[in-house]
Amino acid sequence: MIDGIDRRDFLNGVALTMASGLTPAQLLAQTPSPYPPALTGLRGHHPGSFEAAHKLRDGEDFKLDGVPVTERYDLIVVGGGISGLAAAWFYRERAGGKARILILDNHDDFGGHAKRNEFTADGNLLIGYGGSESMQSPKAEYSAVAKRLVRRLGIDVARFDKAFDRRFYPSLGLSRAMFFGKETFGRDTLVTGDPMTMVADDLTPDLLNARPLRDFIAGFPISDKSKAELLGLYEQKTDPLSGKPAAEKIAVLKSTSYRDYLIKICGVSEEVANCFQGRTLDFFALGCDAVPAYDAMETGYPGFAGLGLPHEQNAELTEPYIYHFPDGNASIARLLARDLVPGVTPKHKGKSPGMDDIVLARFDYAALDRPSQPVRIRLNSTCVNVRNSGGGTEIAYVKDDKLVRAGAKHVVLACFNMIVPYLMPELPQEQRDALAKNVKAPLVYTNVVTRNWRPWATLKVHEISAPMSFHCRVKLDYPVDLGGYRHPRDPDKPICIHMVHVPGEPHQGLEARDQFRIGRQKLLDMSFEEIEKHVRGDLDRMLGPGGFSSGRDIAAITVNRWSHGYAYAQNSLFDKDDEFAATSALARRKAGNVAIANSDSEWSAYAHSAIDAGHRAVGELLTKA
């Protein structure tokens, strides 16, 4: 025991410097002072980040009487994710550089879902992303506002054309694969050469190293009848909705889950449907039993070619998925934080600071919150009350188990929609009800550092889809070289593996929000040790034939737990178009001197939506009627 903390828990929660052969005692002796990006174990919504909010949810009365307002600002932002940081940036731009701004966040790091994970393995720095993965279609989907902000931060999206080496894994003969677990399919089977392209794919079809479709399906551990049915979905020539006009076909697809479409309309077996059940989890956070068939068609799943429906090219889904910093969108958050608080990193020598130097910049977390600076970022601070008062606002937050009150001209709530009704009891009930409908999807992004990736090279695979396993997606880190950081090129050197788990309650006929609520509770009830067991088990089963052994090869595990993950997006199985639009507009309505931002307010899980929300919220506060 170390100061009352179990040794295992200590190792799970601190930054470790890893080197082959070090004992736990030696690791402890080398442990540096805590640096949030380098902490391993359970991260994301980590212990200590949500307890005060849950007390508020459960009805605890945080008594404000007798607690004085000790600080005054022009703006207080609740939530230090991309939206909150962008809101502070836009507010400072309009109100001037002397505007006093306080950004509060309940985590021990800023960035929200844009989480950075760092590791040092055998003397090599490895950087991973623990949440917001990449800039989604910045050329086509980013608004003029978002494009201007990223340019001002020094991001040139054209740089990713070279920084992201799309040909690296294909050049080694590696392909994507599917893993079929014995629990559902009878035996563990890894089938390489997956020819299915993905939405917003980082690879073009010629880089997939794909096997012919018939050969690929032949390796599936399913019956010959199911193999023939599966092949028929891809080679479909007949129309399963023959006789219906196009508008009626679309209505059927929007009101039918993809799983039901496959089984009840296309007539395939449950065995075939299971081959797709979890493939949708990474993108939709739902199994195919809760994804509309129309959305499956739009994102490239088979079974629709015979319908004869017009297909519109959606830039969001066709622009290549290559706009990726080594730490994902955490670099956007870091650029924003550095611009708001210039002393947080050492002065940059040479070129103007921007997307290159931010990759390896080490932040001085003590510099985020100093009285002398106009913008302050205060971590480990959970807001529990917001109110309009005397032409301004007052807020209360908990830090170090103490209740603190502060005042400001304006407040931007860049936190989850779900918590806003508890923070602001003064909101009308109809708005509170609308806010509560944005039930975020739970998910887990786990980064695993292995001492080498030789088993992947042996198996000729760089990414695995597992449609019925605990982890629905497992892949080698994206090959990005940027700002002095170099992606591991040698299969005998350490690398970061990215694993995705999405908890839920499939096959029960539940709507998306109910699945998300159940999945969230499952996730909060799950210990690090339970997740670690699944990590080791899945990797051993998937990569064991290539020589992988978790006991020997894993050097570190960081579990980014997001009990509130993706913002809720419209689902035609459960939401009506007119009702959804009205609900989202009502939920984000300004209340006095308080505006609501975050991607929740846009009902979209993308970074550019978060930026747009921050800009809109500031405009609502500073634009005179």
XYZ file of C-alpha atoms in Angstrom:
625
model
C 0.000 0.000 0.000
C 1.157 3.543 -0.799
C -0.531 6.190 1.372
C -3.664 4.085 1.511
C -3.693 3.449 -2.236
C -3.374 -0.079 -3.520
C -0.194 -0.554 -5.580
C -2.195 -1.658 -8.617
C -4.485 1.376 -8.426
C -1.415 3.591 -8.106
C 0.103 2.120 -11.227
C -3.222 2.494 -13.026
C -3.501 6.192 -12.206
C -0.074 7.737 -12.643
C 2.294 8.402 -15.520
C 4.794 5.602 -15.985
C 8.063 5.601 -17.869
C 8.227 2.189 -19.505
C 11.324 0.242 -20.378
C 11.834 -3.448 -20.946
C 12.673 -5.359 -17.793
C 11.726 -2.733 -15.216
C 10.054 -4.088 -12.103
C 7.041 -2.321 -10.541
C 9.329 -1.015 -7.782
C 11.690 0.461 -10.373
C 8.725 1.981 -12.214
C 7.523 3.598 -9.011
C 10.980 4.993 -8.356
C 11.003 6.582 -11.817
C 7.474 7.991 -11.661
C 7.535 11.716 -12.580
C 5.235 14.343 -11.125
C 1.719 13.986 -12.560
C 1.312 15.511 -16.025
C -2.312 15.054 -17.149
C -1.667 13.897 -20.739
C 0.783 11.255 -19.468
C -1.456 9.739 -16.803
C -2.414 6.141 -17.522
C -5.177 3.936 -16.159
C -8.747 5.237 -16.075
C -9.004 8.589 -17.832
C -11.692 10.452 -19.783
C -14.448 10.896 -17.217
C -11.998 9.958 -14.511
C -12.705 9.540 -10.791
C -13.061 12.975 -9.234
C -14.500 14.608 -12.360
C -18.179 13.754 -12.019
C -19.056 13.122 -8.365
C -20.178 16.679 -7.566
C -22.345 16.760 -10.700
C -23.937 13.435 -9.753
C -24.718 14.804 -6.279
C -26.464 17.735 -7.968
C -28.370 15.322 -10.211
C -29.394 13.256 -7.194
C -30.882 16.250 -5.417
C -28.138 17.378 -3.049
C -28.629 21.010 -2.086
C -25.436 23.005 -2.436
C -26.251 25.763 0.034
C -25.112 29.103 -1.343
C -26.264 31.276 1.540
C -23.302 32.716 3.360
C -20.868 31.936 0.527
C -19.654 35.310 -0.787
C -18.945 36.167 -4.420
C -15.162 36.429 -4.340
C -14.318 36.951 -8.023
C -15.636 39.076 -10.879
C -15.186 38.503 -14.611
C -16.554 39.696 -17.905
C -17.224 36.117 -18.990
C -17.302 32.772 -17.235
C -17.276 29.689 -19.444
C -18.460 26.419 -17.935
C -16.653 23.671 -19.823
C -13.084 23.715 -21.139
C -13.597 21.622 -24.254
C -13.196 22.912 -27.811
C -16.529 24.746 -27.665
C -15.770 26.462 -24.355
C -12.249 27.431 -25.412
C -13.569 28.707 -28.751
C -16.269 30.722 -26.974
C -13.590 32.397 -24.842
C -11.545 33.096 -27.975
C -14.472 34.680 -29.828
C -15.507 36.685 -26.763
C -12.005 38.090 -26.339
C -11.926 38.944 -30.047
C -15.114 41.005 -29.744
C -14.724 42.423 -26.229
C -10.988 43.134 -26.461
C -7.795 41.679 -25.090
C -8.378 43.088 -21.617
C -11.626 41.159 -21.119
C -11.398 39.049 -17.973
C -12.422 35.476 -18.709
C -12.587 32.414 -16.458
C -12.922 28.945 -17.976
C -13.989 26.207 -15.562
C -13.634 22.496 -16.229
C -14.406 19.551 -13.989
C -11.525 17.424 -15.311
C -7.817 17.553 -14.489
C -7.092 18.484 -18.106
C -8.704 20.854 -20.606
C -10.013 19.849 -24.019
C -13.120 17.882 -23.046
C -13.400 14.909 -25.403
C -10.342 16.204 -27.274
C -8.077 14.257 -24.937
C -4.339 13.781 -25.359
C -2.567 10.612 -24.179
C 1.223 10.491 -23.954
C 3.493 7.527 -23.308
C 7.246 7.002 -23.091
C 8.162 3.480 -24.153
C 11.767 2.310 -24.387
C 12.826 5.945 -24.552
C 10.410 6.793 -27.374
C 7.537 9.275 -27.062
C 4.203 7.930 -28.292
C 1.196 10.225 -28.622
C -2.384 8.989 -28.842
C -5.861 10.444 -28.931
C -8.322 9.621 -26.205
C -11.462 11.175 -27.647
C -12.226 13.547 -30.514
C -10.369 11.767 -33.292
C -9.942 14.013 -36.335
C -11.168 17.093 -38.156
C -14.185 15.840 -40.101
C -14.222 17.123 -43.695
C -12.676 20.546 -42.967
C -12.662 21.622 -46.600
C -16.322 20.939 -47.266
C -18.097 20.893 -43.912
C -16.382 23.621 -41.879
C -18.242 26.917 -41.760
C -16.501 30.180 -42.642
C -16.282 30.852 -38.887
C -14.604 27.518 -38.131
C -12.235 27.823 -41.089
C -11.188 31.295 -39.942
C -10.493 30.100 -36.417
C -8.336 27.143 -37.447
C -6.381 29.392 -39.818
C -5.816 31.924 -37.030
C -4.530 29.099 -34.830
C -1.961 28.229 -37.494
C -3.594 25.102 -38.895
C -3.136 24.533 -42.623
C -5.347 21.565 -43.474
C -3.469 20.988 -46.736
C -0.463 19.928 -44.653
C -2.225 16.695 -43.729
C -2.075 15.551 -47.363
C 1.597 14.740 -46.727
C 1.668 14.399 -42.942
C -0.828 11.511 -43.038
C 0.949 8.699 -44.897
C -2.010 6.863 -46.372
C 0.250 4.406 -48.195
C 2.356 3.328 -45.215
C 0.440 0.283 -43.984
C -0.654 -0.776 -47.501
C 2.984 -0.594 -48.622
C 3.783 -3.309 -46.062
C 1.059 -5.531 -47.489
C -1.245 -4.957 -44.496
C -5.025 -4.953 -44.862
C -8.138 -4.568 -42.768
C -9.659 -7.659 -41.228
C -12.750 -8.949 -39.468
C -12.663 -10.932 -36.241
C -15.433 -13.419 -35.431
C -15.637 -14.400 -31.764
C -16.394 -17.979 -30.760
C -19.223 -16.878 -28.437
C -21.374 -16.009 -31.461
C -19.729 -17.733 -34.410
C -18.499 -20.977 -32.837
C -14.782 -20.377 -33.172
C -12.378 -17.446 -33.102
C -11.557 -16.497 -36.669
C -9.595 -13.588 -38.140
C -10.239 -12.984 -41.838
C -7.905 -10.524 -43.576
C -8.362 -8.609 -46.819
C -11.639 -6.822 -46.025
C -12.758 -5.099 -49.262
C -15.433 -2.906 -47.647
C -14.655 0.798 -47.780
C -15.600 2.980 -44.830
C -17.344 6.340 -44.668
C -14.931 9.260 -44.835
C -12.240 6.673 -45.429
C -8.545 7.366 -44.965
C -7.823 4.698 -47.575
C -8.847 4.549 -51.212
C -10.051 1.185 -52.610
C -6.706 0.582 -54.319
C -4.928 0.762 -50.933
C -7.054 -1.820 -49.125
C -5.004 -4.871 -50.155
C -8.422 -6.474 -50.394
C -9.179 -10.040 -51.331
C -11.875 -10.785 -53.911
C -15.226 -10.548 -52.142
C -16.069 -14.226 -52.666
C -12.696 -15.300 -51.229
C -13.053 -12.936 -48.289
C -16.528 -14.233 -47.356
C -15.381 -17.822 -47.823
C -13.262 -17.421 -44.693
C -16.207 -16.468 -42.467
C -17.194 -19.052 -39.815
C -20.821 -19.133 -40.998
C -22.882 -21.667 -42.950
C -22.597 -21.991 -46.721
C -26.197 -20.785 -47.008
C -25.363 -17.635 -45.041
C -22.244 -17.077 -47.129
C -24.356 -17.169 -50.277
C -26.857 -14.731 -48.753
C -24.071 -12.378 -47.691
C -22.511 -12.442 -51.130
C -25.936 -11.710 -52.589
C -26.216 -8.526 -50.508
C -23.066 -7.175 -52.106
C -23.947 -8.363 -55.610
C -27.634 -7.519 -55.313
C -29.463 -7.036 -58.615
C -33.104 -7.487 -57.601
C -35.183 -4.867 -55.814
C -36.422 -6.063 -52.378
C -38.919 -3.152 -52.351
C -40.084 -3.641 -55.920
C -43.272 -1.815 -56.869
C -42.877 1.023 -54.377
C -42.126 4.560 -55.569
C -38.842 6.133 -54.507
C -40.410 8.302 -51.779
C -42.077 5.272 -50.198
C -38.852 3.259 -50.364
C -37.019 6.041 -48.539
C -39.774 6.175 -45.918
C -39.404 2.422 -45.356
C -35.637 2.698 -45.015
C -35.899 5.553 -42.531
C -38.385 3.703 -40.347
C -36.689 0.276 -40.464
C -33.486 -0.683 -38.703
C -30.694 -2.038 -40.864
C -30.882 -5.366 -39.036
C -34.618 -5.663 -39.692
C -34.082 -4.603 -43.295
C -31.545 -7.375 -43.780
C -33.633 -10.079 -42.129
C -37.230 -9.097 -42.819
C -36.920 -7.402 -46.201
C -33.792 -8.909 -47.790
C -34.489 -12.309 -46.234
C -31.029 -13.123 -44.894
C -30.293 -15.119 -41.761
C -29.565 -13.881 -38.239
C -26.071 -15.223 -38.849
C -25.595 -12.761 -41.706
C -27.036 -9.886 -39.704
C -24.553 -10.638 -36.913
C -21.739 -9.953 -39.365
C -22.856 -6.314 -39.372
C -24.300 -5.884 -35.873
C -21.327 -4.149 -34.265
C -19.724 -2.688 -37.380
C -21.916 0.387 -36.979
C -20.936 1.030 -33.349
C -17.819 3.111 -33.976
C -19.643 5.612 -36.217
C -23.192 5.602 -34.821
C -22.566 4.352 -31.247
C -25.417 1.916 -31.935
C -25.604 -1.614 -33.247
C -27.307 -2.117 -36.593
C -30.540 -3.054 -34.774
C -30.919 0.662 -33.893
C -29.437 2.277 -37.014
C -31.922 3.248 -39.746
C -31.475 1.286 -42.948
C -31.384 4.607 -44.793
C -28.324 5.688 -42.792
C -26.674 2.319 -43.450
C -27.245 2.848 -47.171
C -25.756 6.361 -46.987
C -22.646 5.097 -45.200
C -21.879 2.296 -47.648
C -23.376 -0.891 -46.209
C -24.593 -3.526 -48.703
C -28.125 -4.528 -49.669
C -29.351 -1.411 -51.445
C -27.960 -1.522 -54.985
C -31.155 -3.008 -56.421
C -33.422 -0.284 -55.018
C -32.612 2.141 -57.809
C -32.570 5.109 -55.465
C -30.642 8.261 -56.395
C -27.520 8.655 -54.306
C -26.334 12.122 -53.354
C -22.664 12.576 -52.590
C -22.303 13.776 -48.995
C -19.041 15.670 -48.505
C -19.078 14.758 -44.819
C -18.786 11.111 -45.781
C -16.627 11.297 -48.910
C -13.833 13.738 -48.017
C -10.828 11.622 -46.974
C -10.427 11.093 -43.236
C -6.834 12.293 -42.971
C -7.033 15.546 -40.990
C -5.531 14.036 -37.904
C -2.967 15.345 -35.413
C -1.058 12.632 -33.514
C -3.274 13.474 -30.503
C -6.419 13.959 -32.581
C -8.291 17.203 -31.985
C -6.500 17.695 -28.681
C -4.058 19.810 -30.694
C -6.907 22.179 -31.557
C -7.726 22.519 -27.855
C -4.040 23.023 -27.035
C -3.689 25.702 -29.710
C -6.731 27.498 -28.312
C -5.470 27.250 -24.731
C -2.036 28.553 -25.682
C -3.517 31.455 -27.619
C -5.719 32.367 -24.669
C -2.954 31.891 -22.072
C 0.324 32.613 -23.913
C 2.612 31.757 -20.983
C 1.441 28.169 -20.800
C 4.228 26.955 -23.134
C 7.820 28.142 -23.586
C 8.327 30.873 -26.156
C 8.662 29.406 -29.624
C 11.882 29.991 -31.523
C 12.005 30.280 -35.261
C 8.753 29.981 -37.208
C 5.492 31.392 -35.982
C 3.788 29.068 -33.499
C 1.158 26.811 -34.994
C 0.338 23.241 -35.928
C 3.958 22.064 -35.948
C 5.314 23.158 -32.587
C 2.080 22.359 -30.713
C 2.546 18.612 -31.289
C 5.524 18.318 -28.955
C 4.860 21.388 -26.771
C 4.861 20.644 -23.054
C 2.292 22.684 -21.151
C 2.894 24.317 -17.797
C -0.393 23.509 -16.077
C 0.420 25.824 -13.188
C 0.397 28.719 -15.672
C -3.209 28.105 -16.742
C -4.698 29.889 -13.744
C -2.715 32.905 -12.569
C -4.277 36.125 -11.214
C -2.165 38.361 -13.443
C -3.534 37.073 -16.742
C -6.838 38.154 -18.332
C -7.853 34.605 -19.302
C -7.679 31.844 -16.707
C -8.381 28.122 -17.139
C -9.301 26.487 -13.842
C -9.333 22.695 -13.773
C -10.864 20.252 -11.269
C -13.742 22.710 -10.808
C -17.343 21.502 -11.149
C -20.050 24.093 -11.631
C -23.172 23.435 -9.533
C -25.251 26.605 -9.974
C -25.760 29.373 -12.546
C -28.203 32.239 -12.180
C -29.002 35.598 -13.687
C -28.591 38.302 -11.071
C -28.776 42.109 -11.117
C -28.100 42.555 -14.826
C -25.272 40.030 -14.731
C -24.734 36.459 -13.606
C -23.498 34.513 -10.614
C -22.161 30.996 -10.590
C -21.091 28.511 -7.935
C -18.584 25.712 -8.331
C -16.867 23.065 -6.248
C -13.083 22.924 -6.118
C -11.066 20.945 -3.586
C -14.360 20.063 -1.862
C -15.059 23.756 -1.261
C -17.964 25.768 -2.646
C -16.879 28.952 -4.430
C -19.000 31.722 -5.948
C -18.075 34.113 -8.744
C -19.850 36.812 -10.745
C -19.673 37.829 -14.403
C -21.419 39.947 -16.989
C -22.005 36.863 -19.100
C -21.866 33.070 -18.873
C -21.471 30.513 -21.649
C -22.561 27.011 -20.686
C -20.281 24.876 -22.842
C -21.093 21.766 -20.843
C -23.402 18.831 -21.538
C -27.030 19.713 -22.249
C -27.957 17.031 -19.723
C -26.515 18.957 -16.750
C -27.868 22.405 -17.670
C -31.356 21.940 -16.123
C -29.697 21.090 -12.799
C -27.380 24.110 -13.004
C -30.156 26.573 -13.855
C -33.399 25.885 -12.001
C -34.737 29.215 -13.317
C -35.083 27.832 -16.861
C -38.667 27.212 -18.010
C -39.763 23.581 -17.803
C -40.180 23.237 -21.570
C -36.531 24.182 -22.108
C -35.384 21.900 -19.316
C -37.275 19.028 -20.960
C -35.713 19.812 -24.344
C -32.194 19.898 -22.883
C -32.713 16.530 -21.201
C -33.427 14.905 -24.564
C -29.791 15.192 -25.624
C -28.698 11.886 -24.120
C -25.067 11.430 -25.083
C -23.748 8.091 -26.296
C -21.289 6.322 -23.972
C -18.053 5.015 -25.418
C -14.542 3.953 -24.506
C -11.384 4.834 -26.408
C -8.532 2.740 -25.031
C -4.916 3.285 -26.013
C -2.624 0.312 -25.526
C 1.140 0.629 -25.943
C 2.777 -2.591 -27.063
C 6.501 -3.188 -27.142
C 6.316 -3.961 -30.864
C 3.769 -4.566 -33.608
C 5.415 -7.563 -35.236
C 2.263 -9.757 -34.786
C 0.286 -7.301 -36.925
C 2.916 -7.449 -39.646
C 2.951 -11.244 -39.439
C -0.826 -11.424 -39.815
C -0.773 -8.778 -42.591
C -3.333 -6.570 -40.845
C -3.451 -2.995 -39.509
C -7.118 -2.678 -38.502
C -9.728 -5.134 -37.229
C -13.516 -4.891 -37.116
C -15.143 -7.234 -34.607
C -18.939 -7.096 -35.069
C -19.904 -9.166 -32.002
C -16.985 -8.606 -29.614
C -16.448 -6.319 -26.620
C -14.168 -4.115 -28.734
C -15.825 -3.368 -32.053
C -12.712 -1.839 -33.594
C -8.996 -2.354 -32.981
C -6.304 -0.663 -35.045
C -2.733 0.489 -35.223
C -2.359 4.220 -34.732
C -2.759 6.461 -37.771
C 0.583 6.985 -39.579
C 1.084 10.743 -39.063
C 4.420 12.592 -39.032
C 4.037 16.181 -37.880
C 5.953 18.806 -35.933
C 8.961 16.673 -35.141
C 6.830 13.681 -34.135
C 7.402 10.524 -36.152
C 5.015 7.610 -36.383
C 6.704 4.274 -35.542
C 7.965 2.722 -38.774
C 9.705 -0.370 -37.439
C 7.422 -3.315 -36.508
C 9.933 -4.263 -33.816
C 9.516 -0.929 -31.989
C 6.706 0.195 -29.615
C 3.435 1.498 -31.027
C 0.059 2.716 -29.791
C -3.001 0.574 -30.505
C -6.441 2.199 -30.498
C -9.433 0.141 -29.266
C -13.121 1.103 -29.268
C -15.882 -0.208 -27.008
C -19.460 1.070 -27.032
C -21.693 -0.254 -24.233
C -25.427 -0.523 -24.813
C -28.417 -2.844 -24.703
C -29.007 -4.229 -28.212
C -31.735 -6.613 -29.356
C -34.239 -5.422 -26.745
C -36.249 -3.096 -28.981
C -35.050 -0.059 -27.038
C -34.738 3.375 -28.582
C -31.330 5.031 -28.842
C -31.642 7.208 -25.737
C -32.568 4.243 -23.537
C -29.663 2.210 -24.896
C -27.331 5.116 -24.145
C -28.636 5.452 -20.569
C -28.191 1.744 -19.903
C -24.781 1.731 -21.570
C -23.668 4.680 -19.454
C -24.541 2.910 -16.242
C -22.779 -0.243 -17.409
C -19.709 1.824 -18.095
C -19.726 3.599 -14.741
C -20.131 0.238 -12.993
C -17.159 -1.220 -14.871
C -13.758 -1.108 -13.161
C -10.445 -0.515 -14.863
C -9.564 -4.142 -14.137
C -12.663 -5.383 -15.984
C -11.866 -3.277 -19.035
C -8.217 -4.347 -18.880
C -9.327 -7.981 -18.877
C -11.274 -7.401 -22.095
C -8.336 -5.496 -23.615
C -5.931 -8.330 -22.948
C -8.404 -11.030 -23.893
C -9.417 -9.478 -27.205
C -5.845 -8.724 -28.252
C -4.675 -12.228 -27.327
C -7.510 -13.807 -29.297
C -7.204 -11.534 -32.337
C -3.414 -11.368 -32.555
C -2.343 -14.574 -30.806
C -1.954 -16.469 -34.102
C 0.623 -13.817 -35.052
C 2.628 -14.380 -31.885
C 1.103 -11.748 -29.620
C 1.061 -12.283 -25.842
C -0.541 -9.591 -23.688
C 1.449 -10.561 -20.611
C 4.700 -10.048 -22.460
C 3.868 -7.377 -25.032
C 1.656 -4.764 -23.344
C 3.616 -1.879 -21.820
C 0.786 0.483 -20.803
C -2.974 0.931 -20.956
C -4.944 4.177 -20.863
C -8.721 3.769 -20.794
C -10.536 6.926 -21.876
C -13.990 6.379 -20.402
C -16.677 8.663 -21.795
C -19.904 7.896 -19.975
C -21.264 10.938 -21.833
C -19.606 10.660 -25.249
C -21.042 11.508 -28.658
C -23.671 14.250 -28.676
C -27.102 12.889 -29.571
C -27.906 13.115 -33.286
C -31.232 12.692 -35.004
C -32.294 9.082 -35.555
C -35.251 8.608 -37.883
C -36.301 5.410 -36.077
C -37.099 7.432 -32.964
C -37.234 11.140 -33.891
C -39.563 13.104 -36.140
C -37.954 15.731 -38.365
C -40.136 18.648 -37.307
C -40.110 17.668 -33.624
C -36.326 17.228 -33.552
C -35.617 20.642 -35.086
C -37.960 22.355 -32.645
C -36.452 20.516 -29.677
C -32.868 21.433 -30.569
C -33.751 25.113 -31.091
C -35.615 25.289 -27.791
C -32.842 23.547 -25.860
C -30.163 26.099 -26.790
C -32.286 29.215 -26.241
C -30.425 32.008 -24.450
C -31.553 32.738 -20.885
C -30.851 36.332 -19.868
C -27.074 36.758 -19.774
C -26.459 33.017 -20.137
C -25.946 31.350 -23.531
C -25.611 27.631 -24.282
C -22.847 26.191 -26.457
C -20.985 22.858 -26.888
C -21.585 20.349 -29.658
C -24.699 19.241 -27.753
C -26.356 22.535 -28.634
C -25.774 21.731 -32.314
C -26.798 18.078 -31.786
C -23.626 17.046 -33.604
C -20.522 15.262 -32.302
C -18.010 17.101 -34.487
C -15.308 19.610 -33.542
C -16.491 22.168 -36.091
C -19.986 22.011 -34.574
C -18.457 22.808 -31.181
C -16.633 25.806 -32.667
C -19.779 27.077 -34.373
C -21.700 26.714 -31.108
C -19.125 28.787 -29.221
C -19.316 31.513 -31.849
C -23.122 31.548 -31.836
C -23.298 31.732 -28.048
C -20.950 34.732 -27.918
C -22.930 36.437 -30.650
C -26.124 35.971 -28.662
C -24.531 37.600 -25.616
C -22.797 40.531 -27.293
C -25.156 41.449 -30.117
C -27.511 44.226 -29.070
C -31.183 43.696 -29.771
